[in-house]
Amino acid sequence: MKFIFMLFFLSAVSLFAQNEFVKWEAAPASYEINNADRHDYTLDRSGFGMTILSVLRNGYYFFVSDLDGDNCAFSPSCSAFFLQAVKETSIFKGALMFADRFTRDINFFKGLNHYPQLPDRKFYDPSSNYTLHSAKIKFNLP
Amino acid sequence: MTIDTKILLRIFLIIALISASQAIYCQSNQGENIFSPENRLKFGNYLYKEKDYLRALPELKEYLKTKTDDTTQFRFADCFFRLNRFSEAEYNFRTLFSSPTLADESRLKFFESLFFDNDYAALREYSERNSYSDFKYSNEVNRLKYISFFFDDSILPKENEMLNAFPDSVRPQILNYYLLKKFPPAKSVATAAILSAIIPGAGKIYTGEIGDGITAFAATALSAYLAYSNFHNDHQFRGWLFTGLTAFFYGGNIYGSAASAQIYNVRMKFDFQKSVKLFFEERNYFLPEINF
Amino acid sequence: MKIKLSAILIYLLISPSAWAQSSLSIQFDYAEKLFNEKQYFDSITEFKRLLFIDSDGQYSYRANLIIGKCYKEGAKFDDAIKYFSFAAKNSNAPEENFEARTQIIRTNILRRTTDRALQLCDELDTDPAFVDKKDEINYWRGWAYIFADDWKNASLVFGRIDPNHELKILAEKTEKAKVSVTFAKVISYILPGAGAIYCGNFLSGLMSAGWNLLAGYWTMNSFAENRAFDGIVVGELVWLRFYRGAIQNAEEFAVEKNLKISNQSLRYLQNEYKGIKP
């Protein structure tokens, strides 16, 4: 019995053993509980068009999206996806990407697709996967 | 003072002197001892065995400053290897290539470092040099070289050449991977887009996204029908609204089908790499376990 | 004479080992100095060196305990618990055993594995060696409840130490300041937006109520004008959406508000509270 215990103990130790890959410093642990994510209302000031779009998005967040509950199964949500898409490509290509995303969103069986799931069960689907540059496509979660 | 007490005093003095000197000797001896090269080596070896490689490194390094010792040098290099610091490992294993006892092992470890550093070009180049290729573990290195072809996009070697490097039991699986690598399953981006242009959603079905395809077809058809019926009933504004919506769905679907084909291709590659990596990892890349 | 000589001989024999001992203590002091200077990584190395040369295990308890503390300071809680367990195993007195075991509890609290912390508190509670340590055990039990965001039980447990215990009062205050999530949801079922207003989000609540009113009017109007299809579409896509949204929002606002209240107390505990912390 003792032997088994010792064996278990030793194996547990060796399992633990190496987790220091670099020299570390003190890391004070915060007592606070993490806050849930809310919509990001920050204005995008990278260009006139983007500013207008993010103002429109904020209006949508404020008057509709913040009031009608959590409806989008994707992360980023459709509106955030649209802005990302426009920023990454152009207004025309971004609109096409958004149209495709919108169609995928109204598909009742999107759970059968291959979207990776985030801890909050949302489907991770960033706009960078749809820019038609295969090097930008990533399947790993952020 | 009697003679007795005098003698006693002298004896006491002598003893005090002896013990004091002994104490000083002991202190300096012990104090130095802990950090003497030999003791650092002992402590370093203990840490190495405990798998505390990061702490073992400076101990072994201090010892190696005073003495050359192949085993210690090997462990020193191995610490870098275990800490995933492969370029330092490569450098330190290289210093042992002419070692009388560990030349073969350090060569193998050198190649392993190149492999895990994803430096496949260097691995292939060195493994084909005569001065590097003929040693105890040539077969292992040869296999590593062939495995590396699965992980980058260079031109695959001949099928038989590759298969011969592996044991019989895994050859069917290796052949399977070889063929998948050579002829990867792929969907044409243009085909997907053209199919969707002819029948909305068809491109998505072609890339395997059946639900998305049906949804796209239904959405386009419904908005087109609504546009038609509104124009028919002379509701101009609504007619144009639904026409715009139809164009939105139709265009988005063509674009999405092209993107979907591309995502399919990348996913196939991704899944292939994952599966290959798992296969070789489970077999430890056919590498021998070198223990001290 | 003979006796004196033998006494001297004994002294001669003992003195070197006494000095060897002091060399261990020099190493201990050095390692401890690194700990006090917050050089936790190096401190662990030197304590490990001490343990390596300490063949009699004189320092097993103390060195392992401080190694555990170093890992705890580096937020490497799994390692910390491993070394505190070594310390507990090598303790020479009940006092030492208690110290090591409470350190394990404190690390579990910081790691937020509060269930485990509570379980370990229960184990200490039933240990006959620590009958006089009830207050201290309850103190850490209270902290475990705080980190589990269970302020009600925390106030109960601190109250057992002292009905006027500072942390009991804080926990009670925090618990009282919280809003009821169920209530917020229920009133939103009856009047959309009411839950948000109850949680202090007036604008959002009013806008929710507005949308529901508007969508309700559109739906009813469509049915009244015999446009059943429009009615169903607006009812399903607009009214129901905002009705569900109002209930969901009420819940989210209540949870968020409670989190804010908890975090305010937690911030106080971390930055201003003077007592001993996990």
XYZ file of C-alpha atoms in Angstrom:
712
model
C 0.000 0.000 0.000
C 2.751 2.349 1.058
C 4.660 1.468 -2.057
C 1.713 2.323 -4.277
C 1.292 5.609 -2.484
C 4.974 6.395 -2.938
C 4.795 5.484 -6.600
C 1.802 7.733 -7.100
C 3.503 10.520 -5.230
C 6.702 10.240 -7.245
C 4.870 10.161 -10.550
C 2.852 13.179 -9.490
C 6.074 15.016 -8.700
C 7.643 14.237 -12.046
C 4.453 15.277 -13.791
C 4.643 18.604 -12.077
C 8.349 18.907 -12.380
C 9.074 21.075 -15.332
C 7.016 24.144 -15.765
C 9.625 26.823 -15.355
C 10.872 27.679 -18.817
C 11.958 31.208 -18.053
C 12.941 33.057 -14.924
C 9.847 34.645 -13.420
C 9.073 37.565 -11.146
C 6.482 38.149 -8.451
C 2.975 38.247 -9.913
C 0.408 39.675 -7.515
C -2.966 37.951 -7.924
C -5.931 40.291 -8.225
C -8.815 39.625 -5.836
C -11.368 41.051 -8.256
C -13.754 38.935 -10.294
C -13.518 39.509 -14.037
C -16.291 41.556 -15.509
C -18.426 40.204 -18.315
C -17.753 41.635 -21.749
C -19.899 44.493 -22.937
C -20.078 46.038 -26.353
C -17.001 47.957 -27.312
C -18.135 51.487 -28.101
C -14.694 52.853 -29.013
C -14.722 54.994 -32.134
C -12.426 53.931 -34.943
C -10.515 57.030 -36.030
C -8.377 55.424 -38.722
C -10.269 57.237 -41.468
C -13.346 59.302 -42.152
C -15.321 56.343 -43.525
C -14.432 54.139 -40.561
C -15.428 56.879 -38.096
C -18.835 57.230 -39.766
C -19.276 53.454 -39.747
C -18.352 53.123 -36.097
C -20.750 55.941 -35.191
C -23.484 54.016 -37.041
C -22.470 50.831 -35.264
C -22.591 52.586 -31.892
C -26.061 53.866 -32.737
C -27.088 50.324 -33.559
C -25.566 49.061 -30.297
C -27.273 51.768 -28.267
C -30.743 51.727 -29.798
C -31.105 48.092 -30.767
C -28.374 45.608 -29.959
C -28.070 46.452 -26.277
C -31.831 46.076 -25.834
C -32.822 43.052 -27.855
C -30.781 40.473 -25.991
C -27.968 38.220 -26.990
C -29.012 36.937 -30.406
C -25.859 36.440 -32.459
C -24.346 32.992 -32.161
C -21.013 34.217 -33.471
C -18.096 36.003 -31.977
C -17.368 38.677 -33.117
C -21.052 39.533 -33.577
C -22.326 40.394 -37.062
C -22.014 44.161 -36.559
C -18.469 43.904 -35.214
C -17.644 41.491 -38.051
C -18.857 44.025 -40.600
C -16.643 46.755 -39.189
C -13.636 44.466 -39.017
C -14.257 43.339 -42.579
C -14.497 46.891 -43.920
C -11.382 47.907 -42.022
C -9.433 44.945 -43.319
C -10.560 45.187 -46.945
C -12.826 47.830 -48.492
C -16.413 48.919 -48.101
C -17.407 46.841 -51.135
C -15.626 43.637 -50.153
C -16.622 44.182 -46.521
C -20.284 44.375 -47.550
C -19.972 41.095 -49.478
C -18.312 39.450 -46.473
C -21.083 40.754 -44.252
C -23.767 39.430 -46.637
C -22.145 35.998 -46.501
C -21.863 36.143 -42.698
C -25.507 37.205 -42.432
C -26.573 34.231 -44.551
C -24.482 31.887 -42.442
C -26.026 33.392 -39.321
C -29.598 32.684 -40.396
C -28.694 29.065 -41.142
C -30.487 27.086 -38.437
C -27.954 24.287 -38.573
C -24.767 26.319 -38.216
C -23.823 24.163 -35.243
C -23.061 21.388 -37.732
C -20.402 23.513 -39.417
C -16.807 23.455 -38.328
C -16.650 26.676 -36.339
C -14.418 26.379 -33.273
C -16.322 27.188 -30.084
C -15.270 29.727 -27.469
C -15.717 29.064 -23.736
C -19.028 30.984 -23.804
C -20.215 28.559 -26.534
C -20.110 31.219 -29.271
C -18.751 30.250 -32.661
C -15.420 31.896 -33.301
C -15.565 33.366 -36.784
C -13.232 36.327 -37.374
C -13.439 38.361 -40.570
C -9.766 37.628 -41.332
C -10.774 34.092 -42.414
C -12.875 35.496 -45.260
C -10.569 37.975 -46.983
C -9.605 35.419 -49.672
C -5.997 35.381 -48.460
C -5.365 31.798 -47.412
C -2.365 32.725 -45.258
C -4.690 34.724 -42.996
C -7.003 31.798 -42.247
C -6.629 30.546 -38.674
C -8.536 27.814 -36.868
C -6.992 28.208 -33.446
C -8.975 30.105 -30.841
C -7.548 33.512 -29.822
C 49.334 28.384 41.417
C 50.044 24.691 41.683
C 51.726 22.789 38.889
C 48.506 20.892 38.307
C 46.505 23.980 37.514
C 49.323 25.331 35.338
C 49.344 22.163 33.270
C 45.605 22.225 33.100
C 45.614 25.797 31.873
C 48.176 25.003 29.197
C 46.216 21.999 28.048
C 43.095 24.101 27.930
C 44.831 26.785 25.893
C 46.144 24.280 23.393
C 42.759 22.676 23.046
C 41.110 26.045 22.613
C 43.570 26.913 19.889
C 43.071 23.597 18.134
C 39.333 23.817 18.273
C 39.347 27.418 17.079
C 41.544 26.578 14.133
C 39.391 23.584 13.410
C 36.344 25.765 13.549
C 37.804 28.287 11.153
C 38.922 25.515 8.874
C 35.500 23.936 9.010
C 33.685 27.146 8.347
C 35.759 28.155 5.377
C 35.812 24.634 4.131
C 32.058 24.190 4.410
C 31.342 27.706 3.202
C 33.436 27.252 0.115
C 32.266 23.737 -0.318
C 28.701 24.593 -1.124
C 29.689 26.735 -4.077
C 32.815 24.859 -5.123
C 32.730 23.645 -8.735
C 32.378 20.038 -7.595
C 29.448 20.801 -5.344
C 27.817 22.918 -7.992
C 28.139 19.967 -10.334
C 26.552 17.646 -7.786
C 23.719 20.086 -7.215
C 23.360 20.688 -10.950
C 23.136 16.959 -11.626
C 20.521 16.634 -8.907
C 18.459 19.438 -10.447
C 18.860 17.860 -13.894
C 17.496 14.580 -12.590
C 14.634 16.455 -10.936
C 13.906 17.971 -14.373
C 14.545 21.484 -13.048
C 16.560 22.336 -16.150
C 16.379 26.089 -15.811
C 18.086 25.975 -12.418
C 20.512 23.231 -13.455
C 21.918 25.361 -16.287
C 23.934 27.929 -14.263
C 25.244 25.223 -11.908
C 26.580 23.103 -14.751
C 27.917 26.196 -16.477
C 29.944 27.208 -13.427
C 31.466 23.741 -13.279
C 32.285 23.735 -16.986
C 34.216 26.974 -16.526
C 36.803 25.062 -14.512
C 36.786 21.633 -16.175
C 35.947 20.017 -19.455
C 33.765 17.016 -18.963
C 31.783 15.534 -21.839
C 28.954 14.114 -19.768
C 28.379 17.446 -18.062
C 28.654 19.291 -21.362
C 26.050 16.912 -22.791
C 23.697 17.527 -19.892
C 24.287 21.247 -20.211
C 23.278 21.105 -23.882
C 20.362 18.836 -23.048
C 19.029 21.402 -20.560
C 18.694 23.872 -23.439
C 17.025 21.181 -25.503
C 14.478 20.408 -22.769
C 13.782 24.100 -22.308
C 12.969 24.359 -26.027
C 15.979 26.671 -26.515
C 17.017 24.757 -29.588
C 19.582 27.080 -31.144
C 21.620 27.083 -27.923
C 21.206 23.303 -27.762
C 22.475 22.967 -31.355
C 25.523 25.055 -30.535
C 26.386 23.109 -27.398
C 25.795 19.643 -28.853
C 28.061 20.593 -31.730
C 31.002 21.047 -29.340
C 30.787 17.333 -28.530
C 31.039 16.011 -32.079
C 34.581 14.785 -31.513
C 33.945 13.458 -28.019
C 35.300 9.928 -27.548
C 32.207 8.805 -25.630
C 29.261 10.936 -26.687
C 29.929 11.851 -30.310
C 27.052 9.770 -31.685
C 24.514 10.804 -29.079
C 25.359 14.486 -29.428
C 25.077 14.261 -33.215
C 21.633 12.700 -32.861
C 20.614 15.382 -30.380
C 21.979 18.051 -32.713
C 19.707 16.804 -35.483
C 16.787 16.553 -33.083
C 17.375 20.187 -32.109
C 17.280 21.239 -35.746
C 14.104 19.231 -36.266
C 12.233 20.630 -33.267
C 13.486 24.098 -34.142
C 11.565 23.584 -37.442
C 14.827 24.251 -39.273
C 14.113 21.521 -41.825
C 16.340 22.981 -44.528
C 19.400 22.779 -42.261
C 18.401 19.306 -41.086
C 18.302 18.016 -44.656
C 21.475 19.789 -45.645
C 23.560 18.500 -42.724
C 22.151 14.993 -42.879
C 23.349 14.667 -46.458
C 26.907 15.744 -45.675
C 29.285 12.812 -45.444
C 30.967 14.042 -42.308
C 27.612 14.080 -40.540
C 25.761 11.175 -41.999
C 27.720 8.073 -41.093
C 27.246 7.283 -37.437
C 25.353 5.086 -34.992
C 22.052 6.924 -35.327
C 22.084 7.612 -39.085
C 18.829 5.711 -39.536
C 17.067 7.809 -36.914
C 18.282 11.028 -38.488
C 17.293 9.782 -41.911
C 13.775 9.138 -40.644
C 13.623 12.587 -39.057
C 14.591 14.029 -42.412
C 11.741 12.190 -44.143
C 9.252 13.151 -41.431
C 10.223 16.794 -41.937
C 8.845 16.664 -45.491
C 5.351 16.332 -44.034
C 5.729 19.612 -42.185
C 6.744 22.011 -44.926
C 5.990 22.563 -48.581
C 9.202 21.377 -50.202
C 9.178 18.759 -52.975
C 8.541 15.274 -51.626
C 11.225 12.598 -52.080
C 10.440 9.386 -53.967
C 7.757 7.190 -52.439
C 9.961 4.105 -51.984
C 12.849 6.055 -50.548
C 10.595 7.442 -47.885
C 8.780 4.205 -47.060
C 12.023 2.270 -46.688
C 13.111 4.509 -43.834
C 10.207 3.341 -41.654
C 9.433 0.003 -40.005
C 7.098 -2.341 -41.900
C 4.255 -1.986 -39.414
C 3.697 1.711 -40.117
C 4.379 1.740 -43.853
C 0.687 1.631 -44.925
C -0.043 4.665 -42.737
C 3.039 6.523 -43.995
C 1.993 5.760 -47.585
C -1.461 7.120 -46.812
C 0.048 10.348 -45.477
C 2.432 10.501 -48.415
C -0.426 10.370 -50.891
C -2.474 12.903 -48.938
C 0.493 15.238 -48.926
C 1.195 14.747 -52.620
C -2.435 14.954 -53.771
C -4.217 16.996 -51.108
C -8.023 16.999 -51.323
C -8.911 20.472 -52.549
C -11.946 22.389 -53.772
C -11.570 24.879 -56.570
C -12.318 28.466 -55.564
C -13.413 29.330 -59.108
C -15.743 26.328 -59.363
C -17.407 27.243 -56.081
C -17.958 30.828 -57.200
C -19.277 29.847 -60.652
C -21.631 27.228 -59.202
C -23.079 29.813 -56.815
C -23.443 32.301 -59.652
C -25.554 29.781 -61.579
C -27.601 28.413 -58.671
C -27.349 30.401 -55.422
C -25.990 28.162 -52.668
C -24.670 25.454 -55.011
C -21.070 26.543 -54.414
C -21.503 26.151 -50.681
C -22.939 22.676 -51.139
C -19.940 21.869 -53.341
C -17.582 22.835 -50.487
C -19.545 20.685 -48.043
C -21.471 23.443 -46.259
C -24.890 22.035 -47.081
C -26.844 23.998 -44.457
C -25.314 27.287 -45.573
C -26.042 26.410 -49.217
C -29.713 25.694 -48.597
C -30.065 28.822 -46.458
C -28.449 30.967 -49.149
C -30.754 29.510 -51.799
C -33.844 30.041 -49.657
C -32.890 33.602 -48.695
C -32.123 34.611 -52.292
C -35.233 32.916 -53.671
C -37.534 34.388 -51.020
C -36.287 37.950 -51.447
C -36.429 37.581 -55.261
C -40.010 36.335 -55.021
C -40.938 39.228 -52.711
C -39.351 41.708 -55.135
C -41.264 40.189 -58.021
C -44.592 40.106 -56.201
C -44.210 43.705 -55.008
C -43.431 44.963 -58.499
C -46.357 42.899 -59.753
C -48.649 44.587 -57.245
C -47.182 47.985 -58.143
C -45.371 48.537 -54.825
C -42.346 50.216 -56.400
C -40.464 51.086 -53.230
C -40.804 47.659 -51.656
C -39.975 46.117 -55.013
C -36.645 47.915 -55.189
C -35.958 47.209 -51.523
C -36.282 43.471 -52.041
C -34.331 43.685 -55.294
C -31.471 45.212 -53.334
C -31.794 42.483 -50.721
C -31.701 39.816 -53.431
C -28.534 41.318 -54.860
C -27.085 41.413 -51.323
C -27.744 37.702 -50.761
C -26.748 36.710 -54.295
C -23.447 38.622 -54.271
C -22.604 37.647 -50.722
C -23.170 34.011 -51.532
C -20.853 34.028 -54.550
C -18.163 35.671 -52.492
C -18.852 33.371 -49.537
C -18.638 30.261 -51.721
C -15.195 31.286 -52.923
C -14.111 31.997 -49.346
C -15.624 28.702 -48.225
C -13.623 26.730 -50.822
C -10.463 28.415 -49.628
C -11.275 27.728 -45.992
C -11.967 24.097 -46.911
C -8.504 23.789 -48.447
C -6.770 25.387 -45.489
C -8.743 23.221 -43.080
C -7.775 20.046 -44.931
C -4.132 21.050 -44.644
C -4.540 21.977 -40.994
C -6.245 18.678 -40.131
C -3.615 16.754 -42.076
C -0.792 18.434 -40.172
C -2.520 17.807 -36.872
C -3.042 14.160 -37.643
C 0.544 13.663 -38.872
C 1.949 15.441 -35.857
C -0.092 13.315 -33.486
C 0.933 10.138 -35.286
C 4.639 10.880 -34.980
C 4.397 12.351 -31.513
C 2.728 9.179 -30.251
C 5.714 7.253 -31.593
C 8.201 9.839 -30.310
C 9.314 10.419 -33.914
C 10.886 6.940 -33.818
C 13.666 8.352 -31.657
C 15.540 6.307 -29.061
C 15.375 7.325 -25.412
C 18.842 8.410 -24.287
C 19.236 8.122 -20.547
C 22.014 8.912 -18.132
C 41.458 15.382 35.954
C 40.222 12.431 33.974
C 36.734 13.818 33.910
C 37.953 17.182 32.702
C 40.001 15.595 29.950
C 37.050 13.585 28.732
C 34.907 16.708 28.774
C 37.475 18.411 26.588
C 37.526 15.437 24.262
C 33.779 15.595 23.874
C 34.009 19.299 23.127
C 36.599 18.552 20.484
C 34.296 16.056 18.835
C 31.250 18.263 18.866
C 32.750 21.543 17.717
C 33.241 20.703 13.994
C 29.688 19.478 13.623
C 28.489 22.623 15.333
C 30.288 24.616 12.697
C 28.918 22.487 9.884
C 25.521 23.258 11.238
C 26.244 26.917 11.110
C 27.219 26.609 7.464
C 23.709 25.298 6.792
C 22.326 28.214 8.703
C 24.449 30.610 6.636
C 22.894 29.130 3.492
C 19.448 29.385 5.068
C 20.010 33.046 5.905
C 21.236 33.727 2.390
C 18.197 32.084 0.811
C 15.876 33.846 3.212
C 17.539 37.180 2.409
C 16.727 36.609 -1.278
C 13.145 35.857 -0.287
C 12.920 39.074 1.704
C 14.352 40.956 -1.272
C 11.524 39.490 -3.356
C 13.956 37.576 -5.583
C 11.696 34.585 -5.443
C 13.125 32.570 -8.306
C 16.689 32.740 -6.964
C 15.492 32.188 -3.442
C 13.953 28.876 -4.523
C 17.273 27.838 -6.092
C 19.160 28.554 -2.874
C 16.592 26.790 -0.712
C 16.805 23.799 -3.026
C 20.576 23.895 -2.604
C 20.092 23.969 1.151
C 17.762 20.985 1.015
C 20.298 19.189 -1.178
C 23.141 19.535 1.343
C 20.934 19.200 4.423
C 21.260 15.429 4.710
C 19.656 15.288 8.175
C 16.583 17.141 7.016
C 16.946 19.818 9.691
C 15.607 22.467 7.354
C 13.077 20.334 5.482
C 10.117 22.083 7.022
C 11.342 25.663 6.886
C 12.909 25.507 3.422
C 9.909 23.812 1.820
C 7.566 26.293 3.474
C 9.437 29.296 2.082
C 9.767 27.671 -1.361
C 5.991 27.353 -1.278
C 5.683 31.014 -0.343
C 7.971 31.987 -3.235
C 5.812 30.100 -5.724
C 2.717 31.658 -4.176
C 4.175 35.135 -4.694
C 4.818 34.231 -8.334
C 1.170 33.107 -8.642
C 2.381 29.572 -9.392
C -0.187 28.101 -7.106
C 0.118 24.438 -8.073
C 3.813 24.433 -7.250
C 3.179 26.400 -4.073
C 0.720 23.778 -2.848
C 3.169 21.002 -3.717
C 5.892 22.531 -1.534
C 3.523 23.451 1.297
C 2.506 19.792 1.315
C 6.178 18.803 1.624
C 6.482 21.256 4.504
C 3.403 19.812 6.214
C 4.852 16.316 5.863
C 8.173 17.393 7.331
C 6.754 19.478 10.164
C 8.147 18.741 13.607
C 5.412 20.268 15.757
C 1.634 20.703 15.504
C 2.189 24.444 15.217
C 4.335 23.949 12.110
C 1.866 21.492 10.638
C -0.918 24.004 11.139
C 1.065 26.780 9.478
C 1.827 24.654 6.402
C -1.759 23.439 6.104
C -3.267 26.914 6.430
C -0.842 28.035 3.721
C -2.316 25.336 1.477
C -5.787 26.685 2.261
C -4.700 30.263 1.551
C -3.165 29.247 -1.763
C -6.361 27.432 -2.715
C -8.280 30.604 -1.931
C -6.042 32.689 -4.198
C -6.250 30.012 -6.878
C -10.043 30.292 -6.509
C -10.404 26.573 -5.869
C -12.516 27.567 -2.920
C -14.327 24.225 -2.636
C -11.006 22.579 -1.933
C -10.116 25.335 0.553
C -13.381 24.776 2.435
C -12.828 21.021 2.446
C -9.343 21.511 3.915
C -10.795 23.840 6.566
C -13.199 21.062 7.548
C -10.290 18.633 7.799
C -8.411 20.992 10.118
C -11.600 21.489 12.131
C -11.957 17.788 12.859
C -8.268 17.374 13.774
C -8.090 17.053 17.592
C -4.641 18.702 17.599
C -6.153 22.028 16.601
C -9.160 22.416 18.904
C -7.812 25.741 20.121
C -7.468 27.076 16.560
C -11.168 27.323 15.668
C -11.019 31.084 15.173
C -8.130 30.923 12.786
C -9.771 28.111 10.778
C -12.997 30.100 10.605
C -11.058 33.154 9.475
C -9.766 31.319 6.403
C -13.126 29.664 5.858
C -14.618 33.159 5.713
C -12.029 34.241 3.139
C -12.791 31.138 1.079
C -16.480 32.117 1.051
C -15.533 35.670 0.040
C -13.512 34.382 -2.910
C -16.426 32.117 -3.823
C -18.528 35.323 -3.915
C -20.713 33.895 -1.137
C -20.865 36.888 1.221
C -23.784 35.528 3.215
C -21.865 32.502 4.454
C -18.749 34.626 4.870
C -20.534 36.966 7.253
C -21.928 33.951 9.130
C -18.487 32.413 9.598
C -16.749 35.671 10.599
C -19.612 36.232 13.031
C -18.620 33.025 14.799
C -15.196 34.533 15.566
C -16.620 37.809 16.819
C -20.128 39.238 16.286
C -18.482 42.594 15.568
C -15.672 41.247 13.416
C -14.571 43.807 10.823
C -14.916 41.317 7.978
C -18.319 40.170 9.232
C -19.582 43.726 8.958
C -18.047 44.136 5.503
C -19.520 40.855 4.240
C -22.933 41.743 5.640
C -22.824 45.183 4.038
C -21.827 43.694 0.691
C -24.568 41.085 0.830
C -27.172 43.734 1.673
C -26.091 46.048 -1.162
C -26.679 43.339 -3.763
C -29.802 43.272 -5.911
C -31.956 40.197 -6.495
C -31.403 38.678 -9.909
C -34.668 36.720 -9.772
C -36.683 39.797 -8.840
C -35.160 41.800 -11.686
C -36.121 39.047 -14.119
C -39.620 38.534 -12.797
C -40.616 42.202 -12.967
C -39.231 42.324 -16.511
C -41.621 39.531 -17.485
C -44.487 41.697 -16.270
C -43.227 45.065 -17.486
C -40.314 44.983 -19.948
C -37.595 47.397 -18.853
C -38.621 47.385 -15.189
C -35.760 45.067 -14.239
C -33.213 47.393 -15.802
C -34.710 50.363 -13.956
C -34.636 48.359 -10.692
C -30.890 47.856 -11.270
C -30.395 51.575 -11.841
C -30.157 51.548 -15.658
C -32.962 54.041 -16.260
C -32.293 54.983 -19.882
C -31.887 51.396 -20.993
C -35.041 50.390 -19.126
C -37.080 53.189 -20.664
C -35.823 52.406 -24.165
C -36.684 48.720 -23.642
C -40.167 49.686 -22.553
C -40.418 51.995 -25.581
C -39.437 49.311 -28.084
C -41.885 46.860 -26.550
C -44.661 49.409 -26.665
C -43.935 50.297 -30.284
C -43.526 46.689 -31.444
C -46.637 45.717 -29.514
C -48.581 48.472 -31.237
C -47.322 47.417 -34.706
C -48.228 43.808 -34.077
C -51.685 44.576 -32.753
C -52.291 47.077 -35.523
C -51.366 44.518 -38.174
C -53.791 42.002 -36.740
C -56.475 44.658 -36.413
C -56.082 45.543 -40.095
C -56.295 41.864 -41.038
C -52.640 41.667 -42.064
C -51.966 38.467 -40.158
C -48.685 37.685 -41.941
C -47.223 41.124 -41.079
C -48.480 40.691 -37.539
C -46.760 37.353 -37.114
C -43.511 38.609 -38.636
C -43.379 41.786 -36.546
C -44.495 39.951 -33.425
C -41.868 37.252 -33.831
C -38.977 39.266 -35.202
C -39.419 42.539 -33.334
C -41.694 42.325 -30.331
C -40.632 38.932 -29.034
C -37.006 39.820 -29.655
C -37.161 42.961 -27.534
C -39.362 41.270 -24.928
C -36.795 38.473 -24.485
C -34.022 41.047 -24.656
C -35.518 43.020 -21.781
C -35.589 39.943 -19.546
C -32.068 38.963 -20.541
C -30.843 42.479 -19.965
C -32.469 42.672 -16.539
C -30.582 39.525 -15.542
C -27.312 40.810 -16.978
C -27.639 44.187 -15.305
C -28.404 42.562 -11.957
C -25.434 40.195 -12.243
C -23.195 43.049 -13.349
C -24.314 45.276 -10.520
C -23.707 42.509 -8.002
C -20.282 41.934 -9.483
C -19.505 45.618 -9.132
C -20.523 45.523 -5.479
C -18.418 42.397 -4.882
C -15.431 43.903 -6.642
C -15.673 47.079 -4.611
C -15.404 45.062 -1.405
C -12.660 42.883 -2.885
C -10.687 45.979 -3.879
C -11.005 47.261 -0.341
C -9.769 43.926 1.005
C -6.806 43.856 -1.343
C -5.684 47.461 -0.981
C -6.888 48.841 2.330
C -7.659 46.017 4.714
C -4.920 45.836 7.348
C -5.513 42.310 8.668
C -3.816 39.147 7.481
C -4.735 38.172 3.905
C -4.489 34.930 1.943
